[in-house]
Short mmCIF file of N, CA, C and O in Angstrom, two decimals:
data_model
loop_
_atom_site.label_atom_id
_atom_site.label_comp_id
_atom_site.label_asym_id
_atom_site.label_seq_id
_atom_site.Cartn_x
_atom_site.Cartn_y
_atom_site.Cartn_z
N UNK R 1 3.47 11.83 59.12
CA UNK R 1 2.16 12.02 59.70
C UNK R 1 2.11 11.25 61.01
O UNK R 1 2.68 10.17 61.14
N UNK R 2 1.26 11.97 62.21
CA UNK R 2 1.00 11.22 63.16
C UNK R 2 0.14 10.93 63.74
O UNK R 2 -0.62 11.79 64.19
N UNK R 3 -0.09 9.50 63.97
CA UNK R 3 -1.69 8.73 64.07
C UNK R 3 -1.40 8.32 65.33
O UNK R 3 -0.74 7.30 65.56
N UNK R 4 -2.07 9.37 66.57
CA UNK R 4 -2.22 9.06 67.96
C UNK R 4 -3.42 8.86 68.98
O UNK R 4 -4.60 8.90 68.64
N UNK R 5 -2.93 8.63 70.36
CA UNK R 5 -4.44 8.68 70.91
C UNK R 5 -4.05 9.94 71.65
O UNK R 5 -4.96 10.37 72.35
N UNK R 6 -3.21 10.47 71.65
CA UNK R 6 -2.54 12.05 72.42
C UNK R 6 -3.36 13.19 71.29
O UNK R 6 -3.36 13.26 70.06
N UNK R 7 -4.13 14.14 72.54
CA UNK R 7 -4.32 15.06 72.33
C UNK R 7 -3.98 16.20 72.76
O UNK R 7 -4.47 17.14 72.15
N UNK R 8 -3.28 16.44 73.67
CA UNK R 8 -2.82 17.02 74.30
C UNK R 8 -2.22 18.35 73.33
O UNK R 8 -1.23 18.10 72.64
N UNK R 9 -2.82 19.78 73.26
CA UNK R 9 -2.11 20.48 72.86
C UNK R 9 -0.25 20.78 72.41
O UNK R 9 0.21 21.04 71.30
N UNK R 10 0.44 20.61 73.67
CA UNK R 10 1.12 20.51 73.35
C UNK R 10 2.11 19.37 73.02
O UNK R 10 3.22 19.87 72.86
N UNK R 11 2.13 18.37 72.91
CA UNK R 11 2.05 17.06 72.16
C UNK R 11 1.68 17.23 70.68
O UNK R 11 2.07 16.51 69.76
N UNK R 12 1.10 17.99 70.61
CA UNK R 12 0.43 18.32 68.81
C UNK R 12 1.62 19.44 68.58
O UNK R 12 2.18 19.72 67.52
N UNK R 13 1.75 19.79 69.43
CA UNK R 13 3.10 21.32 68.64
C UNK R 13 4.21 20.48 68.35
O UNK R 13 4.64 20.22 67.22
N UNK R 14 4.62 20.10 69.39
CA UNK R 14 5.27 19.32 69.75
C UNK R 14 6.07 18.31 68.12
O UNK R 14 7.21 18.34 67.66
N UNK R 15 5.02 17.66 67.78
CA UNK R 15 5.19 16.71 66.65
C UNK R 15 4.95 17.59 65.10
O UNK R 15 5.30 17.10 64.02
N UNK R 16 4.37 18.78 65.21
CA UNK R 16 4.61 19.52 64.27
C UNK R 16 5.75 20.43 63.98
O UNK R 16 6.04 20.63 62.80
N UNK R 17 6.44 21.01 64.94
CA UNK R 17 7.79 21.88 65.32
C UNK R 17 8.66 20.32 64.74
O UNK R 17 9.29 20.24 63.69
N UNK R 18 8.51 19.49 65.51
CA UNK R 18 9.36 18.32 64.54
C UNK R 18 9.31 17.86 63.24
O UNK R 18 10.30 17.35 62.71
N UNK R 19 8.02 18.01 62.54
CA UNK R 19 8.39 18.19 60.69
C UNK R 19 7.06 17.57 60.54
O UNK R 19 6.76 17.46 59.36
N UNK R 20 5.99 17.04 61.54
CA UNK R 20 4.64 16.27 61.02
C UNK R 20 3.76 16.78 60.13
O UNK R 20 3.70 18.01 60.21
N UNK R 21 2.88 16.19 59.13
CA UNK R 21 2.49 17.63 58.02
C UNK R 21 1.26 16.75 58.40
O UNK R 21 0.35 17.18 57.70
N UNK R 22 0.86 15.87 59.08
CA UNK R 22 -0.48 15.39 59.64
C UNK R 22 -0.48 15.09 61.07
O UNK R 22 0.50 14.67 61.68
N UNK R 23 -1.58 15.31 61.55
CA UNK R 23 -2.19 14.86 62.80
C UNK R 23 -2.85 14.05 62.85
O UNK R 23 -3.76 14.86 63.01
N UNK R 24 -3.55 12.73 62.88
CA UNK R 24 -4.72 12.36 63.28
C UNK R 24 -5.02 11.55 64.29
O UNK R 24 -3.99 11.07 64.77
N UNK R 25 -6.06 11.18 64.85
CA UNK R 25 -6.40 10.26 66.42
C UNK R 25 -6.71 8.96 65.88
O UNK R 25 -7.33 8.52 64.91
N UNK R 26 -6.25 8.63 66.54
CA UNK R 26 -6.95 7.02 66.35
C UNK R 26 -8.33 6.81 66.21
O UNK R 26 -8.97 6.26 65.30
N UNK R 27 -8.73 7.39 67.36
CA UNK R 27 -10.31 6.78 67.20
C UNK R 27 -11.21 7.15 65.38
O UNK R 27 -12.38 7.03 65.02
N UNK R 28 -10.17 7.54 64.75
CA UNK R 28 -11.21 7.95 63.47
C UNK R 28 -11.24 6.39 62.84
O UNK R 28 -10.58 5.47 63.32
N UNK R 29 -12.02 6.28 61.84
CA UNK R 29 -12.19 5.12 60.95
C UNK R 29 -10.86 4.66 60.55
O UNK R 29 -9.83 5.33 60.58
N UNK R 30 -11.03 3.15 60.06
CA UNK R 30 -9.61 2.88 59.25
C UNK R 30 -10.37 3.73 57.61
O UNK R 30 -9.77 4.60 56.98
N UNK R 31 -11.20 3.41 57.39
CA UNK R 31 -11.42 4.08 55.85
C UNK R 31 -11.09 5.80 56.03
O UNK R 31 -10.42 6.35 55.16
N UNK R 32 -11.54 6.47 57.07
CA UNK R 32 -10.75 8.00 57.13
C UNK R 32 -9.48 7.87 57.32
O UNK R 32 -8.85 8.72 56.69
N UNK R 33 -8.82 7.14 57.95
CA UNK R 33 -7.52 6.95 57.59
C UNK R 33 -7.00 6.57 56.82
O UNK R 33 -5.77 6.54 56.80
N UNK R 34 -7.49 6.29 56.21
CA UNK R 34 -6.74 5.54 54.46
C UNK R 34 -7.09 6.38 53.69
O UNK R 34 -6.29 6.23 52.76
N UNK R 35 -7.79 7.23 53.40
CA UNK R 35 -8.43 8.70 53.07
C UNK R 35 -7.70 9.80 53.64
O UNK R 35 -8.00 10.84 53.05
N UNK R 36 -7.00 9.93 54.41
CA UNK R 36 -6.29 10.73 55.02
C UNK R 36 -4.82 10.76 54.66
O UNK R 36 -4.10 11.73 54.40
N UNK R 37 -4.44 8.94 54.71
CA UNK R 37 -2.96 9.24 53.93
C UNK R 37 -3.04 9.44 52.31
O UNK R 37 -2.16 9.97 51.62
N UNK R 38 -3.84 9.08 52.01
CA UNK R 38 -4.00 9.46 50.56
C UNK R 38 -3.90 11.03 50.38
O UNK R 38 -3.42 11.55 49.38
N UNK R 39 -4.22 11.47 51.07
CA UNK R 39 -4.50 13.28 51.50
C UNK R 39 -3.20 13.56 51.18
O UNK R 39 -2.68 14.07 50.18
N UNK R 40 -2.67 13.06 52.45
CA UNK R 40 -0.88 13.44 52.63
C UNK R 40 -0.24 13.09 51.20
O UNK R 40 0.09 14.03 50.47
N UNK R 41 -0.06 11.77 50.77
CA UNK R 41 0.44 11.50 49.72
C UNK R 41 0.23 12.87 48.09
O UNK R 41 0.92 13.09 47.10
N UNK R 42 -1.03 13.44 48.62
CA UNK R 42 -1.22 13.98 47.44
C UNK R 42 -0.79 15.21 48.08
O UNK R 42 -1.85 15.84 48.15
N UNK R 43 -0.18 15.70 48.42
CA UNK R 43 0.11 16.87 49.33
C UNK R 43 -0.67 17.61 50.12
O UNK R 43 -0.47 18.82 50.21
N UNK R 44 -1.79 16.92 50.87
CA UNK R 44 -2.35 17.76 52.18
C UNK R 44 -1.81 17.36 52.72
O UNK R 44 -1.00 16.45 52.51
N UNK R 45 -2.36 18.47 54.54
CA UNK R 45 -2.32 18.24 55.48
C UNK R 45 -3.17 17.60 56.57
O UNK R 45 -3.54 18.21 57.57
N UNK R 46 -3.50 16.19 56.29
CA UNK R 46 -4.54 16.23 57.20
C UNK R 46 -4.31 16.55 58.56
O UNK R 46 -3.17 16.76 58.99
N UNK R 47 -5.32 16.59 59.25
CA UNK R 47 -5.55 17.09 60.82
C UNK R 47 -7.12 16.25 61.19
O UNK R 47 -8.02 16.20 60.36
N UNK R 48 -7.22 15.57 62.71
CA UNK R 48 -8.44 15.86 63.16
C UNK R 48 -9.06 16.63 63.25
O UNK R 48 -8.50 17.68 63.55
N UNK R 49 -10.66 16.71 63.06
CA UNK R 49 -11.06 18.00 63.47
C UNK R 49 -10.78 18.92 65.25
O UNK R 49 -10.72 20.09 65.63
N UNK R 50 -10.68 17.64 65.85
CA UNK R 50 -10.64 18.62 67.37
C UNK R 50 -9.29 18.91 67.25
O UNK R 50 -9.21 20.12 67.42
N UNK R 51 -7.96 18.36 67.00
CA UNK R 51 -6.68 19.42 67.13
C UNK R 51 -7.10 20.29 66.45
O UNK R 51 -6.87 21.42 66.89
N UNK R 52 -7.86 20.19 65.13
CA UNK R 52 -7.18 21.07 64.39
C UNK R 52 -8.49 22.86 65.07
O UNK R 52 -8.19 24.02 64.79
N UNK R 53 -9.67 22.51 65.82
CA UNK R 53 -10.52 23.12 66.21
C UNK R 53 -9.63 23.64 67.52
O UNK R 53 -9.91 24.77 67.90
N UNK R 54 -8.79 23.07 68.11
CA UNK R 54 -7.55 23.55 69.42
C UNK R 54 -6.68 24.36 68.69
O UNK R 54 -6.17 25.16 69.49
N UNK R 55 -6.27 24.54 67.60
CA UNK R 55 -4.72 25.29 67.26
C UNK R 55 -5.67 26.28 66.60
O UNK R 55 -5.24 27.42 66.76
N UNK R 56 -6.55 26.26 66.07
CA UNK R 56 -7.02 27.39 65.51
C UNK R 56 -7.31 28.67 66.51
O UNK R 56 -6.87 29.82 66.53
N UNK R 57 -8.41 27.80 67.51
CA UNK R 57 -8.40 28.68 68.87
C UNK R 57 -7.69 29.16 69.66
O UNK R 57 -7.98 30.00 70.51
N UNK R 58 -6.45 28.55 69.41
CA UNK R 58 -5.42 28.97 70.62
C UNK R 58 -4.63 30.45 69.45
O UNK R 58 -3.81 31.27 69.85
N UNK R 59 -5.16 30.38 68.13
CA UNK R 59 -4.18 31.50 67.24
C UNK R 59 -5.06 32.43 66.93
O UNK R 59 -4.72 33.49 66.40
N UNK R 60 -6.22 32.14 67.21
CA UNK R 60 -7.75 33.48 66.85
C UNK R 60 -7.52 34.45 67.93
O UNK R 60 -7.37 34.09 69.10
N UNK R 61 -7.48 35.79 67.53
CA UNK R 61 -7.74 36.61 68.19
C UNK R 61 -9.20 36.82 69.04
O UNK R 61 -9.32 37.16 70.22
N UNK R 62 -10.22 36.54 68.10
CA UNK R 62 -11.66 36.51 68.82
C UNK R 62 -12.05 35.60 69.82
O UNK R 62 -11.35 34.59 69.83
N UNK R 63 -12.99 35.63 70.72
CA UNK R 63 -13.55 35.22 71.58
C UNK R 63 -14.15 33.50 71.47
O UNK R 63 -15.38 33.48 71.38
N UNK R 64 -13.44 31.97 71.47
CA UNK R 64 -13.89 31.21 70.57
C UNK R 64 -14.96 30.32 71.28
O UNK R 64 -14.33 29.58 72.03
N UNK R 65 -15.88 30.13 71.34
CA UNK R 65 -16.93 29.05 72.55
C UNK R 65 -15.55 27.58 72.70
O UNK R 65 -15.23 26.95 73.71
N UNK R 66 -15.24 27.50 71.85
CA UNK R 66 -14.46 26.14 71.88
C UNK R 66 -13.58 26.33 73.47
O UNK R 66 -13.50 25.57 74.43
N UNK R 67 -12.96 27.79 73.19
CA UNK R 67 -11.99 27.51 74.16
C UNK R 67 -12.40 27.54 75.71
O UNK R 67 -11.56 27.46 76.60
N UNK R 68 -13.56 27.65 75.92
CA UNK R 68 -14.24 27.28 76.75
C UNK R 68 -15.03 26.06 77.24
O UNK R 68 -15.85 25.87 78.15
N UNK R 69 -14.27 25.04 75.98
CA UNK R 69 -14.99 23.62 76.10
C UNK R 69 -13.96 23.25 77.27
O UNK R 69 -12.86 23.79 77.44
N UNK R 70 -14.63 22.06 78.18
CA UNK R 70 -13.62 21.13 79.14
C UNK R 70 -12.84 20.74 78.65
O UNK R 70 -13.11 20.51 77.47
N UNK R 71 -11.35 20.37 79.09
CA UNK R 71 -10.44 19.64 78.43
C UNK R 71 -10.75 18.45 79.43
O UNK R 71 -10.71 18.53 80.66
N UNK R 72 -11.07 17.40 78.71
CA UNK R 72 -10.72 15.90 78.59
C UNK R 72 -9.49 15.01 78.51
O UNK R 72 -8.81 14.79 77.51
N UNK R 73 -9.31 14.45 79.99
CA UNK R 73 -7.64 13.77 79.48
C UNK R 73 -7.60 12.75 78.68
O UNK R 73 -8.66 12.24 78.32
N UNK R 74 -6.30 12.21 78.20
CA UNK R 74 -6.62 11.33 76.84
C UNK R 74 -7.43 10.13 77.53
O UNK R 74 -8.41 9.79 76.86
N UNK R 75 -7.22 9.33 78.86
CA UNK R 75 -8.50 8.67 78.77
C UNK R 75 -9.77 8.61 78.85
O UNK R 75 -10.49 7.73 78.38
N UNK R 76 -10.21 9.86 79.66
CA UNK R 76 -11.55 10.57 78.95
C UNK R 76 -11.83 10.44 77.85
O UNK R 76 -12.69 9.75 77.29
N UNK R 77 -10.97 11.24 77.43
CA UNK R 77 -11.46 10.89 75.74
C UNK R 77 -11.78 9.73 74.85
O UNK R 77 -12.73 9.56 74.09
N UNK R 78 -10.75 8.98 75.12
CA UNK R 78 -11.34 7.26 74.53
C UNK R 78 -12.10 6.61 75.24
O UNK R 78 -12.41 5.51 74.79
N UNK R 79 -12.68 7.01 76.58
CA UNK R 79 -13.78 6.45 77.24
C UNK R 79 -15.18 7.52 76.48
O UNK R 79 -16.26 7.04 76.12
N UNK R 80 -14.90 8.68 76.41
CA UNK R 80 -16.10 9.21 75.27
C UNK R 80 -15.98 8.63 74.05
O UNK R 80 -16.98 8.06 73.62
N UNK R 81 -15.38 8.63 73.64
CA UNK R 81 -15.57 8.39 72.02
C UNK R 81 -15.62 6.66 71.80
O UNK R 81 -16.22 6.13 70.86
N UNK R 82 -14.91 5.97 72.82
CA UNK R 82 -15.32 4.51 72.77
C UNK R 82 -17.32 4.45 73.01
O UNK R 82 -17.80 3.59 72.25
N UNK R 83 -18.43 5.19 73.89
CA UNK R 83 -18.78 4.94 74.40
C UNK R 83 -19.87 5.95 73.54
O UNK R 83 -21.05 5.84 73.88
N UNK R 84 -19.56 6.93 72.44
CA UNK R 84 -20.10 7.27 71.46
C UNK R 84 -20.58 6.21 70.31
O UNK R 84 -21.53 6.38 69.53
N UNK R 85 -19.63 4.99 70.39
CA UNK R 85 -19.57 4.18 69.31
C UNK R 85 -20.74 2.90 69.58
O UNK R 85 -21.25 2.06 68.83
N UNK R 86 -20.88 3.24 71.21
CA UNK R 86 -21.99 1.90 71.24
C UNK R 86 -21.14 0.89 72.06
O UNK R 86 -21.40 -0.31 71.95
N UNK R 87 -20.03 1.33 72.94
CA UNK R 87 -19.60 0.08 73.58
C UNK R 87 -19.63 0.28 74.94
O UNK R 87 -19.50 1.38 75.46
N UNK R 88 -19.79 -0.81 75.57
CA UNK R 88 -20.21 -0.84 77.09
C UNK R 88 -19.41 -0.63 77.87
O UNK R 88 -18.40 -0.60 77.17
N UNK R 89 -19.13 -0.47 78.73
CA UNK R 89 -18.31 -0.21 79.92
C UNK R 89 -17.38 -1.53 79.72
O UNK R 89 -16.30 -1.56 79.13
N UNK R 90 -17.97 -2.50 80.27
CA UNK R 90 -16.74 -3.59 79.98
C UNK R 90 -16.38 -3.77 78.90
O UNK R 90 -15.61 -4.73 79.01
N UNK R 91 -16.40 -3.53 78.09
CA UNK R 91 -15.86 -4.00 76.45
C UNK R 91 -14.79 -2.29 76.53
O UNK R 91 -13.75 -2.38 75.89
N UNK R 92 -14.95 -1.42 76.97
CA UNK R 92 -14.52 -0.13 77.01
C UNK R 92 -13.03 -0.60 77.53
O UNK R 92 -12.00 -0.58 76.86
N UNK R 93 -13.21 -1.14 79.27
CA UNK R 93 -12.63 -1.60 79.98
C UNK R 93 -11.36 -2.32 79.62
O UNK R 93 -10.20 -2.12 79.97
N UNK R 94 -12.07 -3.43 78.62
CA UNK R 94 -11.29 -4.94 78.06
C UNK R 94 -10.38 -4.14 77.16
O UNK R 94 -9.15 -4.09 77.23
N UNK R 95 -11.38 -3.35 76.06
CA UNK R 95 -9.90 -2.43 75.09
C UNK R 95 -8.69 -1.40 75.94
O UNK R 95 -7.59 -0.99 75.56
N UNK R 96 -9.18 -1.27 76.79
CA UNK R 96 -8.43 -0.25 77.31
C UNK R 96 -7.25 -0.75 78.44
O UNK R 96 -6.39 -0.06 78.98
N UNK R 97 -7.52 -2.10 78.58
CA UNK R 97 -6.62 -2.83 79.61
C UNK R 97 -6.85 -2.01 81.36
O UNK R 97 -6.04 -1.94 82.28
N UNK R 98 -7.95 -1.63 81.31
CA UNK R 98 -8.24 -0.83 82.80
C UNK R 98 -9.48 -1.43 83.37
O UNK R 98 -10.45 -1.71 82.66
N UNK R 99 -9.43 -1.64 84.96
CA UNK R 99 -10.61 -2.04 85.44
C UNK R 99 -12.08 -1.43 85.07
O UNK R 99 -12.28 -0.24 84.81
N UNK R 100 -12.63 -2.00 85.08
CA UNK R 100 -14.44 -1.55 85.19
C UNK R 100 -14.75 -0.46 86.05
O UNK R 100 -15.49 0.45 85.68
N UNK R 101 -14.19 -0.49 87.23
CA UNK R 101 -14.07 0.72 88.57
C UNK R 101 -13.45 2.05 87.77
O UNK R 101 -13.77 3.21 88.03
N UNK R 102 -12.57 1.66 86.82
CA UNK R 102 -11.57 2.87 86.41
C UNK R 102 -12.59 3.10 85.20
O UNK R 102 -13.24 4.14 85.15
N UNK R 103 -12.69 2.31 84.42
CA UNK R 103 -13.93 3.54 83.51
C UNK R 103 -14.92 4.41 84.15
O UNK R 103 -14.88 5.59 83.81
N UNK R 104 -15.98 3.99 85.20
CA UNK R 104 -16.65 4.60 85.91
C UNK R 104 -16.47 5.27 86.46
O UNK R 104 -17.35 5.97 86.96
N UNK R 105 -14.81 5.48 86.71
CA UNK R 105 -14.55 6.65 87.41
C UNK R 105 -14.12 8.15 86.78
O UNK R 105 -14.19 9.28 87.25
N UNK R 106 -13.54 7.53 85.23
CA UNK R 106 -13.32 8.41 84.21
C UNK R 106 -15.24 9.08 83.64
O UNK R 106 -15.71 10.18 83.34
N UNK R 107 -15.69 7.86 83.74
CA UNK R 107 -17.24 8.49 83.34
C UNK R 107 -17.90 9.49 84.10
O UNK R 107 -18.77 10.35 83.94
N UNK R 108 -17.16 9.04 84.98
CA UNK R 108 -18.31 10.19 86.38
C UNK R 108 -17.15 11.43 86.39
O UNK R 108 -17.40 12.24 87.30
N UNK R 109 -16.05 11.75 85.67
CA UNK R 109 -15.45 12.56 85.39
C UNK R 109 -15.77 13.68 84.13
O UNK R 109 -15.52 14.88 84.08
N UNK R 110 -16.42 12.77 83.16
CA UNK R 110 -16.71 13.27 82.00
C UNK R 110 -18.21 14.03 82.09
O UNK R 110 -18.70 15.01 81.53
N UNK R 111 -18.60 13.25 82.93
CA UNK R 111 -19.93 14.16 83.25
C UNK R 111 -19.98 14.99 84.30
O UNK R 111 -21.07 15.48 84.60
N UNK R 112 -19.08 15.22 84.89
CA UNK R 112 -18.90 16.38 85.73
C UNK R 112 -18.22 17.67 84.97
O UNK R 112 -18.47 18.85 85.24
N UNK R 113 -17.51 17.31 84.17
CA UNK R 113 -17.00 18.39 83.01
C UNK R 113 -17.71 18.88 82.46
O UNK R 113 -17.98 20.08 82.44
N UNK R 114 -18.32 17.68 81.70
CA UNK R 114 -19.80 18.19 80.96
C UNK R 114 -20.61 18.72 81.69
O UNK R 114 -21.03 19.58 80.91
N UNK R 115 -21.31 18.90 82.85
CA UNK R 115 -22.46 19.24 83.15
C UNK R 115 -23.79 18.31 82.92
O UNK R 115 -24.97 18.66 83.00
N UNK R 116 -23.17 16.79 82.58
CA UNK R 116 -24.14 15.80 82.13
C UNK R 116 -24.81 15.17 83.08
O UNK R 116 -24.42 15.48 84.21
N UNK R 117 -25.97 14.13 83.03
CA UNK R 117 -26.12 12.82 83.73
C UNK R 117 -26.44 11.89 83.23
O UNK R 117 -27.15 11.08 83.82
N UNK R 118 -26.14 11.74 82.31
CA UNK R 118 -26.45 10.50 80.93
C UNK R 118 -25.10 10.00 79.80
O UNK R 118 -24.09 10.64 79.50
N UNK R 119 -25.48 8.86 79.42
CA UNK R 119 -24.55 8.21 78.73
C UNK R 119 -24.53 8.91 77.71
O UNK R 119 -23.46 9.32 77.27
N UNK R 120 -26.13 9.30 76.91
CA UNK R 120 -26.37 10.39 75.76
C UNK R 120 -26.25 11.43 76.34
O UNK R 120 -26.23 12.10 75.30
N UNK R 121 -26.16 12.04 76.97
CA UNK R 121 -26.16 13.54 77.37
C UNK R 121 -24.50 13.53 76.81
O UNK R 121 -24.18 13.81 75.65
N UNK R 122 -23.84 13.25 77.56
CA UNK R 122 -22.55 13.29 77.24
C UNK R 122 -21.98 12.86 75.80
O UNK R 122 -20.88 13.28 75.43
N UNK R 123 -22.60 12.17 75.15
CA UNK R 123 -22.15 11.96 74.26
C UNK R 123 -22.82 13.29 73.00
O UNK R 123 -22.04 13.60 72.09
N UNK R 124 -23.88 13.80 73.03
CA UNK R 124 -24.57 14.55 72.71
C UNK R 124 -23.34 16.04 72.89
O UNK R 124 -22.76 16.64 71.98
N UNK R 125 -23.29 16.26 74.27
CA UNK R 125 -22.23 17.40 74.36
C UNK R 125 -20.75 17.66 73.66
O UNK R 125 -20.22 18.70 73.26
N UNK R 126 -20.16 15.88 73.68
CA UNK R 126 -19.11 15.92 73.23
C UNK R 126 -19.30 15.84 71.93
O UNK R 126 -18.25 16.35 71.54
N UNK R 127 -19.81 15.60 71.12
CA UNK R 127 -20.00 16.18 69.90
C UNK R 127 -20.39 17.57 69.13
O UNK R 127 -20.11 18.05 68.03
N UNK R 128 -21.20 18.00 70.29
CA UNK R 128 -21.44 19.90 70.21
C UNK R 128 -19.99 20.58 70.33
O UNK R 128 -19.68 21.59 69.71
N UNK R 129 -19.15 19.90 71.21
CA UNK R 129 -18.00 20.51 71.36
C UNK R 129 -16.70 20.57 71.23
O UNK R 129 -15.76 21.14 71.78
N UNK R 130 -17.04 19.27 69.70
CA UNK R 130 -15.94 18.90 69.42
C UNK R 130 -15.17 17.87 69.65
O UNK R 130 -14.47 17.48 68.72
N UNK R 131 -15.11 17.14 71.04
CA UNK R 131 -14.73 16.34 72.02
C UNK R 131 -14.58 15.10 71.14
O UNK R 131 -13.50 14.52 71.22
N UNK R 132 -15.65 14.53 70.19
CA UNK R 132 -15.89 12.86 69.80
C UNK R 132 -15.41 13.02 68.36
O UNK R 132 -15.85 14.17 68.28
N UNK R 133 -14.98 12.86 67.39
CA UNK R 133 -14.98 12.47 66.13
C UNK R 133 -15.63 11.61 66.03
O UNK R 133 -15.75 10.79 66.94
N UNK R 134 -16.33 11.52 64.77
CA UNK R 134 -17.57 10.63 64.10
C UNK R 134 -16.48 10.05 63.32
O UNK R 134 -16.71 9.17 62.49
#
């Protein structure tokens, strides 16, 4: 199983074509993760929901809203989902080993994707679209 901060489509094939029978992101809980290898152990597959909401879409024949969501690069993404959780820019910053200038600049990225102008707006979207795991 593989417990990453890579979302990247193909990065997910990638580690599955190599024998992975799980996916999951970091940002989920340690208790969903301990819930998750238990999964595996008992023979599932876990998956996040957003890969697993990306491979579905990329294999549906129909028309999917998803695949029309923004793609978010992986530090987008842990600047959303850090910032879903209630943490500030500098504390964002401090985990992430990146200046204060560089979150703000990923933020004002995320809301240009989004169509946002808010800390909740965006966080609000990225959960409509998959983007944040709870």
């Amino acid at each position: 199983m593989v417990i990453t901060v890579f979302a990247e489509e193909q990065v997910v094939l990638d580690c599955i074509e190599a024998g992975a029978t799980g996916y999951l992101l970091k940002g989920s809980s340690p208790q969903d993760i301990a819930a998750q290898i238990r999964s595996l152990v008992a023979g599932g597959s876990p998956i996040s929901p957003t890969i697993a909401r990306r491979l579905l879409s990329r294999f549906t024949a129909q028309p999917n809203a998803d695949a029309d969501a923004p793609t978010l690069s992986t530090q987008e993404q842990a600047v959303l989902s850090m910032s879903a959780k209630g943490y500030s820019y500098d504390e964002i910053s401090g985990l992430l080993k990146l200046s204060r200038h560089t979150v703000e600049t990923y933020v004002k990225r995320i809301y240009r994707k989004l169509h946002v102008h808010s800390k909740t707006a965006a966080v609000y979207e990225g959960r409509k679209l998959g983007l944040v795991d709870d």
